[in-house]
Coordinates of C-alpha atoms in Angstrom, one line a residue:
Chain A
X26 CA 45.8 89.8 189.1
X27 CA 43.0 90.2 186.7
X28 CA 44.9 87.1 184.7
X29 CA 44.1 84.9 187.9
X30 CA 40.4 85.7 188.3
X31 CA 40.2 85.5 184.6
X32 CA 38.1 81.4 184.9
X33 CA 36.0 83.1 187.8
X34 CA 34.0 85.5 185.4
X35 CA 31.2 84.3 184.6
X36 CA 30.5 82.6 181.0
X37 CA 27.3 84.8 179.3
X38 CA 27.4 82.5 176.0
X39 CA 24.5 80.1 175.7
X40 CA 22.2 82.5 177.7
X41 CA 20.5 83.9 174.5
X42 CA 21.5 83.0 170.8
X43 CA 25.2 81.9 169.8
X44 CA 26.5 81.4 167.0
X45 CA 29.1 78.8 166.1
X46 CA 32.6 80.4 165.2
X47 CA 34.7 77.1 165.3
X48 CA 34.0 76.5 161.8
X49 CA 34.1 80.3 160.4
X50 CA 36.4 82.5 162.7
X51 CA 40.3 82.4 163.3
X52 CA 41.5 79.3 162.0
X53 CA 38.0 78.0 161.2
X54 CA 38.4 80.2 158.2
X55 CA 39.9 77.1 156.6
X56 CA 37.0 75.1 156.8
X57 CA 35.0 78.0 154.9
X58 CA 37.8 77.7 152.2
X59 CA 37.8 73.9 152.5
X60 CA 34.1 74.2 151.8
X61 CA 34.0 76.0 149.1
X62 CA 37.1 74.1 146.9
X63 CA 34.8 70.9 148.4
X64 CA 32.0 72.3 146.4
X65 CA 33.7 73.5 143.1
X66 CA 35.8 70.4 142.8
X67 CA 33.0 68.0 143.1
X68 CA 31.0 70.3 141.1
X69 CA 33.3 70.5 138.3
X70 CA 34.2 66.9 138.6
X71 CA 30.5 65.7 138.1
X72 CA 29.9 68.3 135.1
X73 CA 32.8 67.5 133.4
X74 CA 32.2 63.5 133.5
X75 CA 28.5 64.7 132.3
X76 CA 29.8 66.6 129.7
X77 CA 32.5 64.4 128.6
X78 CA 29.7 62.2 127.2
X79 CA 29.1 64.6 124.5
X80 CA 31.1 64.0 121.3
X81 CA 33.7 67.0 120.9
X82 CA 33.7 67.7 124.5
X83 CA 36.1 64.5 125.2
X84 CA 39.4 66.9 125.7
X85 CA 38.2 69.9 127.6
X86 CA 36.6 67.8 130.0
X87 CA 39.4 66.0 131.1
X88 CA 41.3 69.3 131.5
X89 CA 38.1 70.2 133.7
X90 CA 38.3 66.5 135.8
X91 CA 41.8 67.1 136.4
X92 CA 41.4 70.3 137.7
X93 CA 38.7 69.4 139.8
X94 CA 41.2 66.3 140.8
X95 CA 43.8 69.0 141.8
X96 CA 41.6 70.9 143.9
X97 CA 40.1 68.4 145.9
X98 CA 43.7 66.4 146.3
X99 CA 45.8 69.7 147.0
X100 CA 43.7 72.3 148.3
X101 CA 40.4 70.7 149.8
X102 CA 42.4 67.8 151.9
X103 CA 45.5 69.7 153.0
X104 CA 43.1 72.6 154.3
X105 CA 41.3 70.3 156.0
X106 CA 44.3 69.0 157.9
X107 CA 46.1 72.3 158.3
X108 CA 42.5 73.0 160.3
X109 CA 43.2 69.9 162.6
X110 CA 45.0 70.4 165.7
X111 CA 47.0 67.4 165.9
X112 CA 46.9 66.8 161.4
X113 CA 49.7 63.9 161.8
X114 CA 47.1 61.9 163.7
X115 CA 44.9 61.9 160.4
X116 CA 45.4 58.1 159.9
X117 CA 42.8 57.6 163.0
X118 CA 40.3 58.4 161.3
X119 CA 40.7 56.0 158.1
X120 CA 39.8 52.4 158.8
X121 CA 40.8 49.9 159.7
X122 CA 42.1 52.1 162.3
X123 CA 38.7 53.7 163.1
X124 CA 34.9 52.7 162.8
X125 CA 33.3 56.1 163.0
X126 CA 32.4 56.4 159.4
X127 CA 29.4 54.1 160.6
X128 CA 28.4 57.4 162.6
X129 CA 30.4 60.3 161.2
X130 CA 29.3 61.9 158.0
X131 CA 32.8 64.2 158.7
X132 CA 34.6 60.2 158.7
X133 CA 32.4 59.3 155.5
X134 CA 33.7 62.5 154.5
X135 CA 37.2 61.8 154.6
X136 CA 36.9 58.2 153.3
X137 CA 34.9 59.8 150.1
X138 CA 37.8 62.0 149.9
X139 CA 40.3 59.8 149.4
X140 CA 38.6 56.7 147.4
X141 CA 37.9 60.3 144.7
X142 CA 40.6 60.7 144.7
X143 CA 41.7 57.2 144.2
X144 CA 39.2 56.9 141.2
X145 CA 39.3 59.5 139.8
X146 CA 43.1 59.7 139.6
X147 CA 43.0 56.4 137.6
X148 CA 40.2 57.1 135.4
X149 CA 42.7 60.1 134.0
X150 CA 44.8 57.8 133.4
X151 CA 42.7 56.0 131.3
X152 CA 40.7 58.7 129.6
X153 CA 44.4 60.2 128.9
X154 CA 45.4 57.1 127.3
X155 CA 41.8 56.6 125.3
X156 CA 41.1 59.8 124.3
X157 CA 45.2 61.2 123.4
X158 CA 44.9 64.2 125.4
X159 CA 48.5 66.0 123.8
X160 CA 47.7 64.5 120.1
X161 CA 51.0 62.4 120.8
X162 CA 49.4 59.5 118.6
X163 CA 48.9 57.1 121.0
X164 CA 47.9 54.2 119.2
X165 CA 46.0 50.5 120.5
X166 CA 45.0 47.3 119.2
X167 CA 41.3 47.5 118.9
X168 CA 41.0 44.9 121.6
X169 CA 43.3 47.3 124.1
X170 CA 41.8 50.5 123.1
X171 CA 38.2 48.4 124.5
X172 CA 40.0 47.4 127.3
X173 CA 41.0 50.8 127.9
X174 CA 37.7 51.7 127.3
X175 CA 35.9 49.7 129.5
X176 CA 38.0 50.4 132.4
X177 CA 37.8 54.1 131.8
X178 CA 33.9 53.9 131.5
X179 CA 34.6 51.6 135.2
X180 CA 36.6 54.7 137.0
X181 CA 34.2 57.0 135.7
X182 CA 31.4 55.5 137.0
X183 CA 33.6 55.1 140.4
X184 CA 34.6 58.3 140.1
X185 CA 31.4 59.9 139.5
X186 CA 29.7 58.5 142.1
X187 CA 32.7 59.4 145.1
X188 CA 32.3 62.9 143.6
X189 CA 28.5 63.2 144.7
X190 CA 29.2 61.6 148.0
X191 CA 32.3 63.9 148.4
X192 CA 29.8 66.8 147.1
X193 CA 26.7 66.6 149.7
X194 CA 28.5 64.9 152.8
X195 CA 29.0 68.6 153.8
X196 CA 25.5 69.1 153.9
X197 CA 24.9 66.0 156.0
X198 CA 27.9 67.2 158.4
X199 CA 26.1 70.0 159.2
X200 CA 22.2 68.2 158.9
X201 CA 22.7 66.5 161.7
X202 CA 23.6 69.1 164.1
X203 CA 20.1 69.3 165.8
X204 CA 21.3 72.0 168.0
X205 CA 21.9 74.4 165.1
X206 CA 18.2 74.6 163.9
X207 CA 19.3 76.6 160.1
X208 CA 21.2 73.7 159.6
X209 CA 19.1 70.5 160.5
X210 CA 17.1 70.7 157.1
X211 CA 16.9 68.1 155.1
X212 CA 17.0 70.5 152.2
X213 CA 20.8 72.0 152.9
X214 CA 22.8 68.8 151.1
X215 CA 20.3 69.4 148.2
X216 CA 21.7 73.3 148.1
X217 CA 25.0 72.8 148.4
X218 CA 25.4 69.6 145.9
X219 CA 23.3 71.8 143.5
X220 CA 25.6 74.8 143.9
X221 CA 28.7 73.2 144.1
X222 CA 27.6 71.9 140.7
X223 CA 26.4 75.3 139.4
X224 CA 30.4 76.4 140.1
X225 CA 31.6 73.7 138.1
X226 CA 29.6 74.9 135.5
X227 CA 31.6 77.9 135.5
X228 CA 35.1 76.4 136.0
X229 CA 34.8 74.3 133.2
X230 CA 33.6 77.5 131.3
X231 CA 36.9 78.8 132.4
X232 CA 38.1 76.1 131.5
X233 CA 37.0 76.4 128.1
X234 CA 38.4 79.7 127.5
X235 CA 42.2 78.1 127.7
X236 CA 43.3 76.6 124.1
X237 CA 42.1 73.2 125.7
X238 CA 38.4 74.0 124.7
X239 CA 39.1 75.4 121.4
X240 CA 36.5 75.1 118.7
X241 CA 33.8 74.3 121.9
X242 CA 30.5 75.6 121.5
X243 CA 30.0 76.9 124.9
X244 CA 26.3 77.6 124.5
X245 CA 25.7 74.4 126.1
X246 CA 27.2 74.8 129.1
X247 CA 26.1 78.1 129.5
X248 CA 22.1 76.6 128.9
X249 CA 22.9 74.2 131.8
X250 CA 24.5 77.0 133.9
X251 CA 21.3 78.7 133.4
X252 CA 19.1 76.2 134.4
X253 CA 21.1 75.1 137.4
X254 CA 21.0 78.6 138.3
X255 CA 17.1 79.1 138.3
X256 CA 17.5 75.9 140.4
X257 CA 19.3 76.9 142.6
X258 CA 17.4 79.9 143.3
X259 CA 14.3 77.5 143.9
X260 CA 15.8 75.6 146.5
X261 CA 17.4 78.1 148.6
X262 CA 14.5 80.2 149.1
X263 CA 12.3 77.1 149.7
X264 CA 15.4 76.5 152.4
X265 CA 15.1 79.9 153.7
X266 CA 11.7 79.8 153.9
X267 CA 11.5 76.2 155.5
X268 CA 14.2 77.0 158.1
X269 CA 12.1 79.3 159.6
X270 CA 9.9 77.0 160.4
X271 CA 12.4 74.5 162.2
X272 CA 12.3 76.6 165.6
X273 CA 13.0 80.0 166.7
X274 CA 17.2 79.5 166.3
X275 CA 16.6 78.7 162.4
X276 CA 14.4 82.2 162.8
X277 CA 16.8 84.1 163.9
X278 CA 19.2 82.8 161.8
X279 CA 17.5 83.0 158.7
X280 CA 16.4 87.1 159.7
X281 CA 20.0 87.5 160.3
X282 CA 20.9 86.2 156.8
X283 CA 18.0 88.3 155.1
X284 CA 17.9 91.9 157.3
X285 CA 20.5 91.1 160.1
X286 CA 24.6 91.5 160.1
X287 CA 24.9 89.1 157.0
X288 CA 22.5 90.7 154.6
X289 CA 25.3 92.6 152.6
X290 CA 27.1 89.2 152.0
X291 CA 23.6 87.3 151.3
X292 CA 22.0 89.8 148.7
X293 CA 24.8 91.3 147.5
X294 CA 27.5 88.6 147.4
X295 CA 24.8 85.6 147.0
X296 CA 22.0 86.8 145.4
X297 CA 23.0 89.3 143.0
X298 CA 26.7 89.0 142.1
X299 CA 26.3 84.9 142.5
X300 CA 23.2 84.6 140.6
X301 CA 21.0 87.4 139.2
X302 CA 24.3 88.6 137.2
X303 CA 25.9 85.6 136.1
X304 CA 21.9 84.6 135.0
X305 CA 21.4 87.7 133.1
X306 CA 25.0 87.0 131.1
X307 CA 23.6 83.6 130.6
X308 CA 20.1 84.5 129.3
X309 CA 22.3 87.5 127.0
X310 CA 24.6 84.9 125.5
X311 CA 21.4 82.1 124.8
X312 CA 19.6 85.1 123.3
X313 CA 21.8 86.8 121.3
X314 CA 24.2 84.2 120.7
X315 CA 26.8 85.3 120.8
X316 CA 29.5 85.2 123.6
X317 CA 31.6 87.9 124.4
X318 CA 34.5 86.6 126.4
X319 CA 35.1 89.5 128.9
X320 CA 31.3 89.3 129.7
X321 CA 32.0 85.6 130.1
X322 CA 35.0 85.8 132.4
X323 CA 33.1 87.8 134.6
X324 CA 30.0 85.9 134.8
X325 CA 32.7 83.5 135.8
X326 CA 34.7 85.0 138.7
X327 CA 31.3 86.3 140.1
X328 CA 30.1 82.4 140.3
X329 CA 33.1 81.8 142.2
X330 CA 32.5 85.4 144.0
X331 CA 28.6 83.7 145.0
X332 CA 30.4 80.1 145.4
X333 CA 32.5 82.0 148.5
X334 CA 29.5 83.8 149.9
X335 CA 27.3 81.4 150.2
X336 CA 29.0 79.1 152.1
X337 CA 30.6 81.7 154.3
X338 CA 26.7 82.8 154.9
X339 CA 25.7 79.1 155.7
X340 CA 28.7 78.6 158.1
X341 CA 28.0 82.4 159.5
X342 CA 24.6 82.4 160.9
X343 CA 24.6 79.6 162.5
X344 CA 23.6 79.9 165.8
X345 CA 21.8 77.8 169.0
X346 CA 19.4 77.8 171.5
X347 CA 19.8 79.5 174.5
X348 CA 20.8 76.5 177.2
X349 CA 17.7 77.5 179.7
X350 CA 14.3 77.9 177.8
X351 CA 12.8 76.5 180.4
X352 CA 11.0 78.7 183.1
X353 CA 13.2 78.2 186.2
X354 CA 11.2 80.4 188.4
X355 CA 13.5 83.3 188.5
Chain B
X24 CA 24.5 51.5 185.9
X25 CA 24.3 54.8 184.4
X26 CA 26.3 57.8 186.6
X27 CA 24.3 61.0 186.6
X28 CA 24.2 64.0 188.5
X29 CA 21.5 66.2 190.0
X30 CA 22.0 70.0 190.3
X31 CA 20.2 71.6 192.7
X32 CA 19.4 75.2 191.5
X33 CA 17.7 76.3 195.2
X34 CA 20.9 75.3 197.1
X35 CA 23.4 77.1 194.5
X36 CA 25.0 80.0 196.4
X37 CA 27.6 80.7 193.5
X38 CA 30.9 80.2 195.1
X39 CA 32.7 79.1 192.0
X40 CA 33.6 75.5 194.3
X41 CA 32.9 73.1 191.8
X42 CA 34.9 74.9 189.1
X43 CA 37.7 75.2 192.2
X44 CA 38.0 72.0 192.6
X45 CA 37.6 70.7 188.9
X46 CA 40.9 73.1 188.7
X47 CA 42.9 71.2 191.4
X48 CA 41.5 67.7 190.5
X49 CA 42.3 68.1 186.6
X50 CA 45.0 70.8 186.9
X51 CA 43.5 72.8 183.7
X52 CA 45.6 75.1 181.9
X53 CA 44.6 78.5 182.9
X54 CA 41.8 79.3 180.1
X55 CA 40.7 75.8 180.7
X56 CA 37.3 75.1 182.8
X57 CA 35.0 72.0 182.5
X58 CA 32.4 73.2 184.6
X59 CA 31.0 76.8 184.0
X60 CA 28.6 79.4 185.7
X61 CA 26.2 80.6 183.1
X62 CA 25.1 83.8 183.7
X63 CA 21.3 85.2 182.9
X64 CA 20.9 88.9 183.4
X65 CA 17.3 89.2 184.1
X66 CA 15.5 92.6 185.1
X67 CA 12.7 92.3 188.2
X68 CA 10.9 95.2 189.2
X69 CA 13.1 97.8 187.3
X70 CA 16.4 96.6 188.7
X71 CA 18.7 94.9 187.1
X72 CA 19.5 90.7 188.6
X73 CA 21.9 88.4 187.1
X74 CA 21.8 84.9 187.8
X75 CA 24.3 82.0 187.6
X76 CA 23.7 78.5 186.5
X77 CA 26.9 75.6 187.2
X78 CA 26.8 73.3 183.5
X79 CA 29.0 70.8 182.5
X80 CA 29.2 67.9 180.2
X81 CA 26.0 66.5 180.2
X82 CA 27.1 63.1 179.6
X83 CA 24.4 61.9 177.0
X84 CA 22.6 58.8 176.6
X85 CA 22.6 59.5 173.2
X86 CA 25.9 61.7 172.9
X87 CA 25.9 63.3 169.4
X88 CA 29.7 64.4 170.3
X89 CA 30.6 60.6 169.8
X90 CA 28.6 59.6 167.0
X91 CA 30.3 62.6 165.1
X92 CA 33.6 61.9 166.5
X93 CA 35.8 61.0 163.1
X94 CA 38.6 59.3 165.0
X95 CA 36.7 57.6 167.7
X96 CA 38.3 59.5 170.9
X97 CA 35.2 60.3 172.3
X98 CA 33.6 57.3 173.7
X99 CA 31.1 56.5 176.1
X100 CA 31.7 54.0 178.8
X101 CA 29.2 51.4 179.9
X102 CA 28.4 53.3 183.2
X103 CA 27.0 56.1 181.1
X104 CA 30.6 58.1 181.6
X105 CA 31.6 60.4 178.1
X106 CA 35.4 60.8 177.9
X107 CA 37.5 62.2 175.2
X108 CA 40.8 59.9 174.5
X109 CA 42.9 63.2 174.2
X110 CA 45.7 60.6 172.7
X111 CA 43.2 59.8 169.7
X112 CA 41.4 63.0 169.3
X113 CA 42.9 64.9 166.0
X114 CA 41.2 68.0 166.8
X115 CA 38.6 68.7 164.1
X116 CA 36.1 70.4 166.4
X117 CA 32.9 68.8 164.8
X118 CA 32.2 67.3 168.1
X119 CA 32.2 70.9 169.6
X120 CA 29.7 72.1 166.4
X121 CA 27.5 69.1 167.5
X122 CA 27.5 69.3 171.4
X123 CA 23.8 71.3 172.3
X124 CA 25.1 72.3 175.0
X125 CA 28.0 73.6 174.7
X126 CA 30.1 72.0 176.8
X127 CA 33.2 71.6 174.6
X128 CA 36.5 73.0 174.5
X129 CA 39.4 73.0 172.2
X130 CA 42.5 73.3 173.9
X131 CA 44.5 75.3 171.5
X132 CA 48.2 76.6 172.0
X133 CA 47.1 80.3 172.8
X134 CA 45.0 78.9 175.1
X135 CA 48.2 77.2 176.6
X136 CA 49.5 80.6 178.3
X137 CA 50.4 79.7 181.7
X138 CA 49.2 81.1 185.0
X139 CA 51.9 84.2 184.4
X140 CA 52.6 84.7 180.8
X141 CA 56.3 84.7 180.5
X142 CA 57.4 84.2 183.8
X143 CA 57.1 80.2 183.7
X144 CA 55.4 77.8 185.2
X145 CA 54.4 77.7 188.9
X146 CA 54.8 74.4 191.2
X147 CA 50.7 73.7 190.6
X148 CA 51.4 73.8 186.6
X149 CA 54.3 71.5 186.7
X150 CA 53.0 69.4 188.6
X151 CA 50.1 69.3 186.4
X152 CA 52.1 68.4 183.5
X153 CA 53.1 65.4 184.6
X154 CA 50.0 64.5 186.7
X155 CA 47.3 65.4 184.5
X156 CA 48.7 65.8 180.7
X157 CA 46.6 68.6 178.8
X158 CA 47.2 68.4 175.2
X159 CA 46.9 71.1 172.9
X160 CA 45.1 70.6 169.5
X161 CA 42.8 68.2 170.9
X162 CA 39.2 68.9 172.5
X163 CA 38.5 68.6 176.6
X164 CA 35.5 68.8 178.5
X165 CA 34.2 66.9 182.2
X166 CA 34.8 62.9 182.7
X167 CA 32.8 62.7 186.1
X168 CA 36.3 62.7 187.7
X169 CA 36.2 58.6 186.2
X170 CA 39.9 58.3 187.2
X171 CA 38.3 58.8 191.3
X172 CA 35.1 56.5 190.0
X173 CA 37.7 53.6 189.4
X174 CA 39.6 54.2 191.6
X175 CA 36.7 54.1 194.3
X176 CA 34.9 51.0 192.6
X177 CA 38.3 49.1 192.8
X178 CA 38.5 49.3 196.3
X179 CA 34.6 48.5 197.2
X180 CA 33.7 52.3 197.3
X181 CA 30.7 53.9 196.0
X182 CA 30.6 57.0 194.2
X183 CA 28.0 59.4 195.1
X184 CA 28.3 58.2 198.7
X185 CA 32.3 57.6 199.8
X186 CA 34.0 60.9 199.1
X187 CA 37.0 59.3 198.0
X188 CA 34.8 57.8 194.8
X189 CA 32.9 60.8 194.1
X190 CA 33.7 63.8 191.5
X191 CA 36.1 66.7 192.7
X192 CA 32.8 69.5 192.6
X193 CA 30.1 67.1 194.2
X194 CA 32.5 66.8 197.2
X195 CA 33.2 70.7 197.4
X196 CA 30.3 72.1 197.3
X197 CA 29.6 73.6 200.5
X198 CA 25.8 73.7 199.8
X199 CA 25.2 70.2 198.9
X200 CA 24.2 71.7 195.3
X201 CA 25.2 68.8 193.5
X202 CA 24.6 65.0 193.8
X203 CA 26.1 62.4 192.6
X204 CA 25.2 58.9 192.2
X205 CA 23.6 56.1 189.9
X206 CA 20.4 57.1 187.7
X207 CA 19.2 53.2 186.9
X208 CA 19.1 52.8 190.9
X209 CA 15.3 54.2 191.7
X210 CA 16.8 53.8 195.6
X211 CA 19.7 56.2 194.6
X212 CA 19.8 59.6 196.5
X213 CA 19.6 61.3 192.9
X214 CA 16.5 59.0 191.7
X215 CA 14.9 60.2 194.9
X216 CA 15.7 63.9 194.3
X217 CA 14.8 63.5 190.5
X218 CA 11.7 61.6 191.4
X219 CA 10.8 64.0 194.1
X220 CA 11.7 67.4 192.8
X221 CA 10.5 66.8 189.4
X222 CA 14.1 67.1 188.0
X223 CA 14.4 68.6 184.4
X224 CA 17.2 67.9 181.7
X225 CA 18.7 70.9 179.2
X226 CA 17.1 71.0 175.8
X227 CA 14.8 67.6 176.0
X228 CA 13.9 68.2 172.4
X229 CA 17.2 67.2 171.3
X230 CA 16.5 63.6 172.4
X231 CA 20.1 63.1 174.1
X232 CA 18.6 62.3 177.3
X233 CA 21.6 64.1 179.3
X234 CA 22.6 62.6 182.4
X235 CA 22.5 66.1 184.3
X236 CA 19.9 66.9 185.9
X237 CA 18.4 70.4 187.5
X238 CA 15.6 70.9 189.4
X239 CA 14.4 74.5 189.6
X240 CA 14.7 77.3 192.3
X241 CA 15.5 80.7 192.4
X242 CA 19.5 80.7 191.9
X243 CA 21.5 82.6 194.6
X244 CA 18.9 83.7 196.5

């Protein structure tokens, strides 16, 4: 009986604040996860090609580009479809059999997806062919190796640029939802393409560690990592500070994310494992010098530790308005 | 012509009609409803009130639901109407993240339960399976009853006026809560009660310009 009158109770969401769970709880749990491998492979991808313009530097970074390749090609896009509930009707969204990428940053999304991965699956090709990856002595004409070249330098460029759109679309995605005020800041793409980058930095430290980045100075990355880090910081208390100023939702939502229910994950998952630490190992290995690997592999996993926690705080405390603010006279 | 609808919070009496007869005209899955009642718990004078407000798909001018919609199956008709093509939609939810209002649902399969869990479907539920197709995986919310606006316009009829033309919950409602009818007509009967009764839209900030209308009053009462 109570299973009949179960549509007659009455709905008590949207009379005070409510927070979006489509995107964080049950199966929305994949978009978090989608999120975050969004960020790190872009974030590695751009790094790498930014490193890989650095003489000595040519070998690890493809190793880092083709990881980043793997995870946006066979984590990031299949967890977006598993999230779907009808994931075999995917080709609507691509044109020519849709249009809404002239609306939909989540379309744009999807068609920066897939022209990365396009590009950037072609410039391995070519930087493997250029640059010998296995020492298999690969040898060219000089006119073919600057064919090679030049094409390689093309699909970088391509690739490159696919990787920032593929990096900050997920900011725009959620920018444009008015409704959820902590979102609708101009300043959230700018925080997320800035730490997606600041977790490639420390994937393609990992990266480093394997017999790929043997005889690497990894100071270099490490001085970046720093500096993205401090950057980082920047922005997202600016965006803290300037969503509380966007309406009472982005409030609320920022007190939850500084006092409220996600404080733990915020300053303890965010703020001190994903930065402060990982900032201080930085600063100790620019200092001293020296790095000391096990120090290194943890500054490392507690990036990817912040990487996790900061998006899970972003897609956690967002909440709306209440439906009535006006004064109905009750 | 641009279909809207005016709510009339002073006539509400909270009988749960226009959800009723969404549920017969649309045959929703039991954990489905279009329409709601919102409740608002309120204290007056030390006791304790709760009142109810009917909401439903607002129907947007400027419906952020289809400009987010990745596969275009939400689309909004010429008359103003916001549908969901539930044979296009590929269920990513981003039109329920954008909707300010709420008014979204995804239908998924554990929402798909049946009236009795396990004991099959009754005659209503198979009758709605072939009459009114819900698919899981993909998102729902109101159409205005559009299949009874065409249906009605085809044969001379005009919704908001002939029954027959007019949505399921505007013709149940036994307090003539909600009216239904064209908003670009100023000589329409919701124009009049807009015009007349100062008529408010949900979360004008938001510059959809919804096509729902309330006008104020002491709910239930």
């Amino acid at each position: 009986m109570a299973k009949i009158q179960e549509w007659m109770i009455v709905h008590k969401y949207m009379t005070d604040y409510t927070p979006q769970t489509e995107w964080i709880e049950r199966r929305g749990i994949l978009v978090w996860i989608a999120e975050v491998c969004t960020s790190i492979g872009t974030g590695l991808y751009l790094i790498s090609l930014f490193f890989s313009l650095v003489p000595g530097y040519e070998i690890i970074t493809w190793w880092g580009m083709l990881v980043a390749w793997l995870i946006i090609m066979f984590l990031k896009i299949p967890l977006h479809l598993i999230y779907f509930g009808k994931p075999l009707r995917f080709w609507r969204t691509i044109p020519p059999f849709s249009s809404a990428w002239k609306t939909s940053w989540f379309a744009r999304g999807i068609i920066f997806s897939i022209l990365f991965g396009t590009f950037a699956f072609i410039q391995l090709v070519f930087s493997f062919l250029t640059i010998d990856v296995f020492n298999i002595g690969l040898q060219f004409s000089a006119i073919g190796l600057a064919t090679l070249t030049g094409f390689e330098i093309l699909f970088k460029v391509l690739g490159g640029i696919f990787a920032f759109l593929g990096g900050i679309y997920p900011g725009f995605i959620m920018n444009y939802c008015k409704a959820i005020q902590f979102w609708n800041s101009g300043l959230l793409p700018v925080v997320l393409i800035i730490g997606g980058i600041l977790d490639g930095c420390a994937l393609l430290m990992a990266v480093g560690l394997t017999p790929a980045g043997a005889g690497i100075d990894g100071h270099v990355v490490e001085l970046v990592s720093a500096i993205l880090l401090i950057v980082n910081i920047f922005f997202i208390a600016v965006y803290l500070l300037s969503a509380t100023y966007i309406g009472s939702a982005g409030k609320v939502s920022t007190m939850k994310l500084l006092k409220g229910s996600q404080a733990p994950v915020f300053w303890l998952g965010v703020i001190i494992l994903g930065m402060i630490i990982p900032l201080a190992i930085s600063l100790y290995t620019l200092t001293f010098g020296a790095s000391i690997i096990p120090l290194l592999i943890i500054a490392i996993l507690l990036h990817t530790i912040g990487a996790f926690a900061l998006k899970y705080c972003i897609l956690k405390v967002a909440i709306y308005k209440p439906l009535f603010v006006v004064n109905l006279g009750v | 012509m641009r279909w809207g609808m005016v709510v009339d919070l002073r006539k509400c009496i909270r009988c749960y009609s226009c959800i009723a007869a969404c549920r017969v005209e649309h045959f929703h899955p039991m954990r489905i409803t279009w329409p709601r009642l919102i409740a608002v718990e309120t204290v007056e004078l030390g006791a304790p009130k709760t009142f109810t407000y009917p909401v439903r798909c607002n129907h947007c001018k400027d419906a952020p639901c289809v400009d987010v919609c990745i596969s275009g199956a939400t689309q909004r008709r010429e008359d103003g109407i916001v549908w969901v093509d539930q044979n296009k939609c590929v269920g990513c939810r981003y039109c329920i993240i954008a909707c300010p209002y709420q008014n979204r649902t995804f239908f998924s399969k554990d929402k798909d339960t049946g009236f009795f869990p396990g004991k099959g479907l009754t005659d209503f539920e198979k009758a709605g399976k072939k009459q009114y197709p819900h698919q899981t995986g993909t998102t729902e919310k109101c159409n205005f009853c559009m299949e009874r606006i065409d249906a009605g316009l085809a044969k001379g009829l005009k919704p908001g006026v002939d029954r027959e033309s007019t949505p399921a919950c505007v013709n149940m409602c036994p307090a003539r809560a909600l009216t239904f009818g064209d908003l670009d007509d100023p000589n329409s009967e919701v124009s009049k009660l807009i015009r007349g009764n100062r008529g408010f839209q949900l979360h004008p900030e938001f510059e959809t310009d919804p096509s729902v209308y309330y006008i104020e009053g002491k709910i239930g009462e």
